[in-house]
XYZ file of C-alpha atoms in Angstrom:
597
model
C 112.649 84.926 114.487
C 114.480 87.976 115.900
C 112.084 90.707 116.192
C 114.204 92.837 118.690
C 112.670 96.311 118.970
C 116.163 97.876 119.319
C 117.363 97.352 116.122
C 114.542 98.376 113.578
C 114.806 97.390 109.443
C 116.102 101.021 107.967
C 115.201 102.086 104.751
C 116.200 105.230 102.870
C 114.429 105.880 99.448
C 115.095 108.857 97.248
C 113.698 109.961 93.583
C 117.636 109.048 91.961
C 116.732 109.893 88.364
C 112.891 111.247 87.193
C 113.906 111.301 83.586
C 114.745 107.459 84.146
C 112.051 106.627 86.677
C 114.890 105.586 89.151
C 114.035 105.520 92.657
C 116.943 104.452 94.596
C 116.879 102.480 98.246
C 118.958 101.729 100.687
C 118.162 99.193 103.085
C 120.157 98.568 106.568
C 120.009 95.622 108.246
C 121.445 96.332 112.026
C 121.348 92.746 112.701
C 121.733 90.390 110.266
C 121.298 86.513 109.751
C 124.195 85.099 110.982
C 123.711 82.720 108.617
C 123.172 84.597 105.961
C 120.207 86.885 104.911
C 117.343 86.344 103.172
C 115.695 89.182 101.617
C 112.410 88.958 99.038
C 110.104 91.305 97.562
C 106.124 90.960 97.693
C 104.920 89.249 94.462
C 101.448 90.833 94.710
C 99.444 93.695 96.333
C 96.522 93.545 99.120
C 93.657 94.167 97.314
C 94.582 93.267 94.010
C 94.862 89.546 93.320
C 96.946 88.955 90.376
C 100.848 87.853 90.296
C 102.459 90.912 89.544
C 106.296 89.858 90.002
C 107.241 93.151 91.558
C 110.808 92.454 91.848
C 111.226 92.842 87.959
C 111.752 96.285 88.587
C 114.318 96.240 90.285
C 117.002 97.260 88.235
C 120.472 96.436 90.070
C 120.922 95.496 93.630
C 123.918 94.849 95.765
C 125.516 94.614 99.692
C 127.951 95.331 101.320
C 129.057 95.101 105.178
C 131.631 97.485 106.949
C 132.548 99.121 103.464
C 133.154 95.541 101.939
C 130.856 93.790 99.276
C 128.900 91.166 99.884
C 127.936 88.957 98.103
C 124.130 88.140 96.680
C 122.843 85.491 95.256
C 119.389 84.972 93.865
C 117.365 82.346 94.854
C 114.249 82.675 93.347
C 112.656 85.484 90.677
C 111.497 87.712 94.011
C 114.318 86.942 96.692
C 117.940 86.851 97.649
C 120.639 85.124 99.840
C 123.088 87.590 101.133
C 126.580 85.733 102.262
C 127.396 85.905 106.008
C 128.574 89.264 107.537
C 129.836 89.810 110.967
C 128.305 93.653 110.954
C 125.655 95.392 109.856
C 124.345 94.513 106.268
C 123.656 97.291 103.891
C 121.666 96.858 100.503
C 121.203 99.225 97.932
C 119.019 98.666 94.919
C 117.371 101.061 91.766
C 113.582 100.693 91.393
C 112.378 101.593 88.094
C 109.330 103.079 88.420
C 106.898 103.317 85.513
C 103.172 102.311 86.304
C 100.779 104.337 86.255
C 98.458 102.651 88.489
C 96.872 102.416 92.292
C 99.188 98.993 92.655
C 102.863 99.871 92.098
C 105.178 102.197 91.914
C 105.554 105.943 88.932
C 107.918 108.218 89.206
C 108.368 111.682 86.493
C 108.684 115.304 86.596
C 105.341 115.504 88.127
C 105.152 113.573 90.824
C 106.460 110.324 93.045
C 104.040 107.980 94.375
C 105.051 104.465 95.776
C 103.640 101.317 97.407
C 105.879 99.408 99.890
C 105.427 96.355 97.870
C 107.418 97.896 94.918
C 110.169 99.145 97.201
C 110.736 97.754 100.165
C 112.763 94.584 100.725
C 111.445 92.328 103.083
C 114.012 90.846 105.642
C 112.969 87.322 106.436
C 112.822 86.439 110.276
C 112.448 90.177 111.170
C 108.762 91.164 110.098
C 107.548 91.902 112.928
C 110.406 94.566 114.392
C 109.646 98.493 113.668
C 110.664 99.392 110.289
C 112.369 103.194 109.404
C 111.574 104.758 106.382
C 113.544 108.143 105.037
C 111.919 109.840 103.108
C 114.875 111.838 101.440
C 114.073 114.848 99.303
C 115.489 114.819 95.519
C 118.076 117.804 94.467
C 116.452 117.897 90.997
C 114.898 121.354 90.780
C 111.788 119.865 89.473
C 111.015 118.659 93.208
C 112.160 122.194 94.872
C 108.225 122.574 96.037
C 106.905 118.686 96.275
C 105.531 117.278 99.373
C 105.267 114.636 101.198
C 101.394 112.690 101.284
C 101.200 109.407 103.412
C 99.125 108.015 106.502
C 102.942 106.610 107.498
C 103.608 107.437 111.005
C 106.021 110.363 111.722
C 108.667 109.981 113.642
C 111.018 112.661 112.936
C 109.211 114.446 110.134
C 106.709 116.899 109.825
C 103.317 116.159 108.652
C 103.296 116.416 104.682
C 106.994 116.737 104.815
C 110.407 114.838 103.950
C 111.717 112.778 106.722
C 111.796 109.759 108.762
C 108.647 108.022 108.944
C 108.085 104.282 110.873
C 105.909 101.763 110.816
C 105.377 98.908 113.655
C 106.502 96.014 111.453
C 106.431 95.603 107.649
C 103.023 94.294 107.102
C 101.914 98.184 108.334
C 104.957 99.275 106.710
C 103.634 98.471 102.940
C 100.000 99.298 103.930
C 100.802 102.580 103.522
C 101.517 104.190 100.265
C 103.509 107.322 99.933
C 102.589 110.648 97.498
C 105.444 113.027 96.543
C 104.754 116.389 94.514
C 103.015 119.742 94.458
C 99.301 118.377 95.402
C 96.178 120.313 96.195
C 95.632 119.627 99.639
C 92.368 120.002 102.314
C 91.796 118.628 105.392
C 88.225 117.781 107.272
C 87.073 115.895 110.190
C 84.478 113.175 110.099
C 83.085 112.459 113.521
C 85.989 113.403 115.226
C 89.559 111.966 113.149
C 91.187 114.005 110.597
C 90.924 113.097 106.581
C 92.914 114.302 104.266
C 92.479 114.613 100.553
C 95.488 115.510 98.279
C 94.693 115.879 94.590
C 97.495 115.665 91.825
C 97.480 116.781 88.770
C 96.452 120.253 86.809
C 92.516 120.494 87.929
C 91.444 124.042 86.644
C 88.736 125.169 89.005
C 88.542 122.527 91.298
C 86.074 122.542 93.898
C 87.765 121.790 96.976
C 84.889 122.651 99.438
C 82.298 120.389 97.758
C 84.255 117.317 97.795
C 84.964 117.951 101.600
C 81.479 118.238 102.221
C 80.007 115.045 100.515
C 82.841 113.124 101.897
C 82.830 114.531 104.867
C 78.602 112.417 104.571
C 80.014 109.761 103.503
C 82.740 109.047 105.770
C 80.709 109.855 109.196
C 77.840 107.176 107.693
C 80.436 104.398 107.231
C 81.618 105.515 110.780
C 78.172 105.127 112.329
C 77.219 101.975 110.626
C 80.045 99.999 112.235
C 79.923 101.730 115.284
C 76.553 103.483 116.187
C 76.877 104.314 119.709
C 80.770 105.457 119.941
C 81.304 107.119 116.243
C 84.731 105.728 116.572
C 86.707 105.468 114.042
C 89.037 102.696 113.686
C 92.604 104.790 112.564
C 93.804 108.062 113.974
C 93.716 110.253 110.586
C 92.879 109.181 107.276
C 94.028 110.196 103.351
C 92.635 110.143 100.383
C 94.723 109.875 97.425
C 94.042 111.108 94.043
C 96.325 111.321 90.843
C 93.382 113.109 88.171
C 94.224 112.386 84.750
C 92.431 112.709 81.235
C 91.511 109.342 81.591
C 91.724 106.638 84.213
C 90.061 104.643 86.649
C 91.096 102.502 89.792
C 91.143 102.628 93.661
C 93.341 100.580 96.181
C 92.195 100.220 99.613
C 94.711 100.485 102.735
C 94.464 100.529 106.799
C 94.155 104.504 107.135
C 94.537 105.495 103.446
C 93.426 105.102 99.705
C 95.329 105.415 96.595
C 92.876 106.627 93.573
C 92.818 107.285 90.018
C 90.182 109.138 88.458
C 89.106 111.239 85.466
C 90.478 115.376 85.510
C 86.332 115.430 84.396
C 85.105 113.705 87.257
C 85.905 116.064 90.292
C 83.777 119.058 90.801
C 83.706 122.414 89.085
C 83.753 125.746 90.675
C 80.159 127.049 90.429
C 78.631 124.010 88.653
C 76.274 122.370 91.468
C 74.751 119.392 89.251
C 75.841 116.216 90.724
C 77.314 114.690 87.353
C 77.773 111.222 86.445
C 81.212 111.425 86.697
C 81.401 113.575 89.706
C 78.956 111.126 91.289
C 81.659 107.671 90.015
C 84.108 109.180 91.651
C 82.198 109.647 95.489
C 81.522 105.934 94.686
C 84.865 104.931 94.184
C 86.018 106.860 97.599
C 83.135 105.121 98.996
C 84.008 101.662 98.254
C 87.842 102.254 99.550
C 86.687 103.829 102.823
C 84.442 101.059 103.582
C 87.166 98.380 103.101
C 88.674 100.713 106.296
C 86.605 98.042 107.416
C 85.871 95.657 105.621
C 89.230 93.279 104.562
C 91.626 95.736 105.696
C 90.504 94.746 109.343
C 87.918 92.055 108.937
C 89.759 89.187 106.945
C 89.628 86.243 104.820
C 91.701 83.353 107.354
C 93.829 83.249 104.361
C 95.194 86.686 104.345
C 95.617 86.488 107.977
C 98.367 86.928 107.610
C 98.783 87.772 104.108
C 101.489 85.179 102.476
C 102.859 87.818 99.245
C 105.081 85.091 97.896
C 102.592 83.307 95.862
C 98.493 83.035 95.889
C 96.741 83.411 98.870
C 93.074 81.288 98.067
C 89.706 82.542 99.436
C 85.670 81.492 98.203
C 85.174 84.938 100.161
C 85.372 87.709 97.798
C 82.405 87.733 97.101
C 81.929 89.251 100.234
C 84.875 91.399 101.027
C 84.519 92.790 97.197
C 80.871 91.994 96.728
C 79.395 93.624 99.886
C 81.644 96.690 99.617
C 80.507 97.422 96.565
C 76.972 97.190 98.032
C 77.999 99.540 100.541
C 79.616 101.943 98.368
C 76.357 103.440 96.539
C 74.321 102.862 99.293
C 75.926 105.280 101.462
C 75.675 107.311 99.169
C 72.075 107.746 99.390
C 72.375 107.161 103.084
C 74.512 110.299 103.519
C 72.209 112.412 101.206
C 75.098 112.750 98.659
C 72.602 111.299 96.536
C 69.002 110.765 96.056
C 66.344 107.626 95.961
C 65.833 108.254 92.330
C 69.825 107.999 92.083
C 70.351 105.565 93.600
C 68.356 103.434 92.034
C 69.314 104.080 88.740
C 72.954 102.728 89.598
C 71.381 99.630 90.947
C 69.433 99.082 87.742
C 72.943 99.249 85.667
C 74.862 96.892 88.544
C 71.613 94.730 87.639
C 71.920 95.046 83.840
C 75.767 94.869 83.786
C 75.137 91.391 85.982
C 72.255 89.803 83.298
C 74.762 90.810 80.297
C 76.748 88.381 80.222
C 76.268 84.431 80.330
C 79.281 83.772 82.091
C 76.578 84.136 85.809
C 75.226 80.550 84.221
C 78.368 79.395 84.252
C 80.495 80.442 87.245
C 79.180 81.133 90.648
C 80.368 83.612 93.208
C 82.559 81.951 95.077
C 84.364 79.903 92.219
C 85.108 83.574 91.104
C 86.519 84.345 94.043
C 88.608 81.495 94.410
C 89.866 82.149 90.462
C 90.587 85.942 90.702
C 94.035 84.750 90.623
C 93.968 83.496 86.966
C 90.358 84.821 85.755
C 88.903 87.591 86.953
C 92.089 89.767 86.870
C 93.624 87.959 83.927
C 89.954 88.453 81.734
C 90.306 87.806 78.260
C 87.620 88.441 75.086
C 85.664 85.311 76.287
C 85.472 86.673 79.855
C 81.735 87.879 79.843
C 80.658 84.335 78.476
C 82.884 82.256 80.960
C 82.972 84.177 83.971
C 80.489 86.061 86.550
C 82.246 89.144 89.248
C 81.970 89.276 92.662
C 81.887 92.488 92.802
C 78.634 93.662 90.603
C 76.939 89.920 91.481
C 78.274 90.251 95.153
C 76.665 93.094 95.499
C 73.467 91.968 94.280
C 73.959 89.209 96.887
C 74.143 91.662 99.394
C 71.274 93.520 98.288
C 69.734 90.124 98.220
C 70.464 89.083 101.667
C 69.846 92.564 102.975
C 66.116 93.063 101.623
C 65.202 89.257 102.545
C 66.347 89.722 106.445
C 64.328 93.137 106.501
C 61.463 91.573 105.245
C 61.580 88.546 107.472
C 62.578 90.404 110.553
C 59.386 93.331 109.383
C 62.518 95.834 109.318
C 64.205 94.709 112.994
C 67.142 93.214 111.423
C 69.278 93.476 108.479
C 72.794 93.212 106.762
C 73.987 96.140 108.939
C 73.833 93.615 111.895
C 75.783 90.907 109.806
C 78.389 93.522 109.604
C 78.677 94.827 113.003
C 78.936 91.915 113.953
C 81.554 90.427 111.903
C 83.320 94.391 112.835
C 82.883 93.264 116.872
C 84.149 89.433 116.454
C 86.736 89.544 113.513
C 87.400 93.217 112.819
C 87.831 95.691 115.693
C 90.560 93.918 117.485
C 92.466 92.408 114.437
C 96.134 94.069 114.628
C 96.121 92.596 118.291
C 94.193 89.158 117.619
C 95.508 88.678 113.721
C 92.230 86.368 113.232
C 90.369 86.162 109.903
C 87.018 84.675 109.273
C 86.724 81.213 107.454
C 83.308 80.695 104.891
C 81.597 78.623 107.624
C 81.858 81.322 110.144
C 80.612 83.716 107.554
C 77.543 81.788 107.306
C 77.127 80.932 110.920
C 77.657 84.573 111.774
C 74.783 85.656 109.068
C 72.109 82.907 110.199
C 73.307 84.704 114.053
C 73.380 88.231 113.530
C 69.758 87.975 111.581
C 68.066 85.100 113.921
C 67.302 83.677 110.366
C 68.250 80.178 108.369
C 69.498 80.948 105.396
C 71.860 78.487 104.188
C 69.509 77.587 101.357
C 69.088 81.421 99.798
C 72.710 81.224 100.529
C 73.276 78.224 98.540
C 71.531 79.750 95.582
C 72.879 83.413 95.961
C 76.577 82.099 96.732
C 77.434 78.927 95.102
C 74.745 78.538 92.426
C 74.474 79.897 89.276
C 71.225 80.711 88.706
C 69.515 84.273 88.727
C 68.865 85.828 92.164
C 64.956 86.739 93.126
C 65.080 90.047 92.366
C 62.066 91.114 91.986
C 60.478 88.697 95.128
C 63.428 90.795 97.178
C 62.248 94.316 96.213
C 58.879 94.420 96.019
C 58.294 93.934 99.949
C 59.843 97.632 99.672
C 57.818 98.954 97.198
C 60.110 98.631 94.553
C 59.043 96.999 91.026
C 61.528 95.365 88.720
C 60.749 95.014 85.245
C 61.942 93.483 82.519
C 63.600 95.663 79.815
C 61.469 96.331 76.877
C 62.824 95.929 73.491
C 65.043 99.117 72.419
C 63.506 98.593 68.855
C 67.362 99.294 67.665
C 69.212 96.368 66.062
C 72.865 95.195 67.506
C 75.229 92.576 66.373
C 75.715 91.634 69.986
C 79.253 92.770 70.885
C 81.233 94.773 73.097
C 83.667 97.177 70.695
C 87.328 98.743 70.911
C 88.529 102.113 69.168
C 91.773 100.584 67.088
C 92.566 103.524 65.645
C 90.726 104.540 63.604
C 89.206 101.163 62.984
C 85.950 99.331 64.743
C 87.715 95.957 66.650
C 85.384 93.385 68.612
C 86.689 92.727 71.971
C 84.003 90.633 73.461
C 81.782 89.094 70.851
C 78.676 87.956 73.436
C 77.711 83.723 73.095
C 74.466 83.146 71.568
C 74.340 86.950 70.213
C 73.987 88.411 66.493
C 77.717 88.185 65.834
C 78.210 84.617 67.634
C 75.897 83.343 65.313
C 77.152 84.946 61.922
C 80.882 83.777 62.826
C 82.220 86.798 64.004
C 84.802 86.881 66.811
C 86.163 88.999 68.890
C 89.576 90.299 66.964
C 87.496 90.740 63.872
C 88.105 94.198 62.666
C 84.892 95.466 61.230
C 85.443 96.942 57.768
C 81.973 97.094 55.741
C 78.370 96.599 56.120
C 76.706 96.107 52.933
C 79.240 97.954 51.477
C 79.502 101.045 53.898
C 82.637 101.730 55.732
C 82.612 101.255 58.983
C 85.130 103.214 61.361
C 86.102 103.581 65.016
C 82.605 106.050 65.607
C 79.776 105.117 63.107
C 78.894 101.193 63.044
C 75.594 102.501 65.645
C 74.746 105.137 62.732
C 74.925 102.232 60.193
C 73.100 99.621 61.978
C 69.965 102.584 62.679
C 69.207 101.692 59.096
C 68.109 98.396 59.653
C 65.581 96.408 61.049
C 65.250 93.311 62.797
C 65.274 90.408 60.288
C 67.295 92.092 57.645
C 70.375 90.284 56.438
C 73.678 92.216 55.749
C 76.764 91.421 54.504
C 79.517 91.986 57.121
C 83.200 92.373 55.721
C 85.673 92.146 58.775
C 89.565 91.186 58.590
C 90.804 88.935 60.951
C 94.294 89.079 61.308
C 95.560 90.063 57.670
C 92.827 88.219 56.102
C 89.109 89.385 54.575
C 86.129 87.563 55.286
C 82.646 88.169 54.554
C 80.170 87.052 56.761
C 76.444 87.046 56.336
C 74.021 88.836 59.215
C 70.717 88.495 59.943
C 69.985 91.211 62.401
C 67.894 91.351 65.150
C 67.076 93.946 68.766
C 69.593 94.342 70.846
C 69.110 92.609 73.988
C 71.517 94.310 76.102
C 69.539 94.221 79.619
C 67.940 97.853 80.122
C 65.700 96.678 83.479
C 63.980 99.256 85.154
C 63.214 99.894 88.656
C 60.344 101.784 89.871
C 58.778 102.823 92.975
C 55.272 103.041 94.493
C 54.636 105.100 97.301
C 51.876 102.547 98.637
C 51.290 100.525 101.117
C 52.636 102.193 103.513
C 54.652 99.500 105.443
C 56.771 98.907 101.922
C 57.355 102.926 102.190
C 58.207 101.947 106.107
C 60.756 99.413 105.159
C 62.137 101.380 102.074
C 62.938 104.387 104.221
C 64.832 101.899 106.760
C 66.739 100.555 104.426
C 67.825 103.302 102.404
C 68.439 105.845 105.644
């Protein structure tokens, strides 16, 4: 491997064509294979574990060396050969650029925004040398006043400007995602590092100073939970991401930065204090990111240590990178006072309810869903709530779980924050020097250490079983009651429904439900019920006519043909569990107050 510091990889990327989507790269290789070089592009993202096949979008590619062409041949669907060149190797390739997600790579009249994955070639046997990014400015006048947004090292650029950037070696190189365009931009400092928070898109009367605040909360409680004494921070500055559109959703986590997509709706209005539903999604989706700052960006799965991008990297341990983050996310929240008690736990009783919805938990534990992310959870289908469990809402309820039952054992001396400082001290805090990741056996050790508890067997249940966690045994220590939903007293045919149009389509029809029963599947396009039209808005208006028992006559088409299928209707059964809290005795007020800061 030649990993000579002297000779960095050099990149040059530029928005060629925005009309197209074209960005164009050039990559220079100083000091080529001798033998030939091999060059490859990542067939997934960190963070997001599907098979993506980046190098599809890359639209032409060639090399040349000292002004002469050289020749490439492909090898696989993501890499190349290049033929043996005495000099330096140069290789220029168009990236089309048309996603409009947190995982690839958009480019328009609006904006630029890239992950290294999409881009950037990697040059086999020199990973670990620094790697030179220019960030080249387009000529199109569109661009005359877009900036620059990354957590990417500057090394002869200003901050937020066009330049050369660098990055230590190309696993840091493509942890950092890159923002180009006119962007809102604000700047605050959480317990002592810098954050950054660059909004794109048109957001009429944004509220600039409010989101600073609350994330300002947020980000100096994740701070202090992994380090309580120093309040250090594991990057130098941070950035937060955010392309607002009409509607979207998504987050991707990286080392010192996030990318996010969120709802126009969702970030906060000039003089309109409410905390919002939406307003209050989107802290929890900067939330979750942050904390994977910590938790899998620096504490690992062994098997992304290091990460292997060519194919699928397997780990039962999702469930906790995912699962626990997302237990996190809402409860620092309330930690931070972004949010209240009563908040907080009314988006625990819908992580509950979304959990008990589907049958698939009976089915498929936690860490089989881990290990199949690959070809289920992020490949879900119409049968997906009845065939699989996630470990993110059901991880989190492990967490939550394995959190109450140490406080309660340990009468509040110990919890899960221990579990995770100390998985920060041993796996986490030292990782870019040690590049060690944490198999399921040391998980568990580490747990049954950090608590001074056994508990392989609630892990057993919680972890690799299927049945329903204790719930209500965990909470009630705390003062917390679960109940059981009561009925809603309105019937359902038991499905999950798309807008097609103008027409009502089933896209989940749920086993053992209304529908299920009748025949119906998901597909079905819903045309009649006894004889009334139904359309993309009004089957819940038509169904408020009925009672439980009654039989209907459902006409649906599925595909291009018209069936009829008879209903006998009953409640819906849709989990609605509530939880409740009682101020007495005092040691469950004690413990609750612990727990929830």
């Amino acid at each position: 491997m030649n990993n000579d510091t002297t000779h960095p990889i050099h990149y040059t990327i530029v928005a060629r064509d925005l009309g197209a989507h074209l960005f164009a790269v050039t990559l220079t290789i100083a000091r080529p294979d001798p033998a030939g070089q091999l060059l490859s592009l990542p067939a997934w993202i960190p963070g997001s574990y599907m098979i993506r096949e980046f190098a599809r979008n890359i639209v032409q590619i060639r090399a040349s060396s000292g002004g002469k062409k050289v020749i490439l041949r492909k090898r696989d669907k993501h890499s190349w050969q290049a033929a043996a060149c005495s000099g330096a190797l140069v290789v220029s390739y168009d990236v089309y650029a048309w996603d409009l997600s947190v995982r690839a790579a958009h480019l328009d009249q609006t904006h630029g925004f890239f992950n290294g994955t999409s881009v950037f070639l990697q040059v086999a046997g020199q990973d670990g040398v620094p790697h030179v990014v220019d960030i080249v400015k387009p000529d199109d006048v569109a661009c005359q006043n877009w900036r620059v947004a990354t957590a990417l090292p500057e090394l002869d650029a200003r901050r937020l400007g066009f330049g050369t950037y660098v990055a230590a070696n190309y696993d840091e190189l493509i942890d950092h995602p890159v923002e180009l365009g006119s962007f809102a931009l604000a700047t605050f400092v959480a317990h002592g590092v810098p954050h950054d928070i660059v909004i794109t898109g048109n957001v009429p009367n944004l509220d600039m100073a409010r989101l600073q605040a609350d994330l300002t909360r947020i980000c100096e409680a994740q701070i202090g939970l992994f380090e309580p004494d120093s309040k250090r921070a594991p990057m130098a500055r941070y950035l937060f991401m955010t392309l607002a559109v009409g509607d979207g959703y998504g987050g991707l986590e990286h080392r010192a930065s996030t990318a996010l997509i969120c709802k126009r709706a969702d970030l906060p209005v000039l003089g309109q204090p409410e905390l919002n539903d939406g307003y209050r999604t989107f802290l929890g989706l900067c939330s979750h990111e942050y904390f994977h700052t910590w938790n899998v960006k620096r504490i690992k799965p062994a098997a992304f240590a290091p990460y292997a991008l060519a194919s699928e990297s397997y780990t039962s341990l999702l469930w906790l990178f995912e699962g626990f983050t997302s237990y996190y996310d809402d409860l620092m929240l309330v930690r931070s006072g972004v949010i209240d008690d009563a908040a907080y736990f009314t988006l625990l009783g819908k992580t509950i309810d979304s959990v008990l919805r589907g049958s698939g938990r009976s089915k498929q534990s936690v860490a089989d869903s881990s290990f199949d992310a690959w070809i289920k959870y992020y490949r879900q289908d119409e049968n997906a709530p009845n065939a699989i469990v996630s470990y993110y809402t059901k991880g989190s309820l492990v967490a939550l779980t394995l959190d109450l039952t140490i406080r309660a054992e340990t009468a509040g001396k110990k919890s899960l924050d221990d579990v995770m400082r100390l998985l920060w001290q041993r796996y986490g805090r030292d990782f870019f020097e040690t590049g060690r990741g944490v198999t399921e056996a040391e998980v568990e050790a580490l747990i049954d250490e950090a608590s001074g508890l056994k508990l392989k067997r609630l892990l057993d249940r919680a972890v690799r079983g299927t049945t329903d966690l204790p719930l209500a045994d965990v909470l009630a220590p705390f003062g917390v009651v679960f109940a059981a939903k009561k009925a809603s007293g309105v019937v359902a045919l038991g499905v999950r429904t798309a807008r097609d149009g103008n027409d009502c389509k089933l896209a989940s029809v749920y086993e053992k439900g209304v529908a299920h029963r009748a025949g119906l599947s998901a597909g079905d396009v819903l045309v009649a019920i006894d004889g009334l039209r139904v359309n993309a808005t009004n089957l819940a208006d038509l169904l408020r006519r009925y009672r439980a028992g009654d039989k209907v006559a459902v006409h649906a088409f599925r595909r291009d043909e018209l069936m009829t299928f008879n209903v006998k209707l009953a409640l819906d059964d849709a989990p609605a569990n509530t939880l409740s809290l009682l101020d007495k005795p005092a040691a469950a007020v004690k413990l609750r107050r612990a727990w929830l800061g």
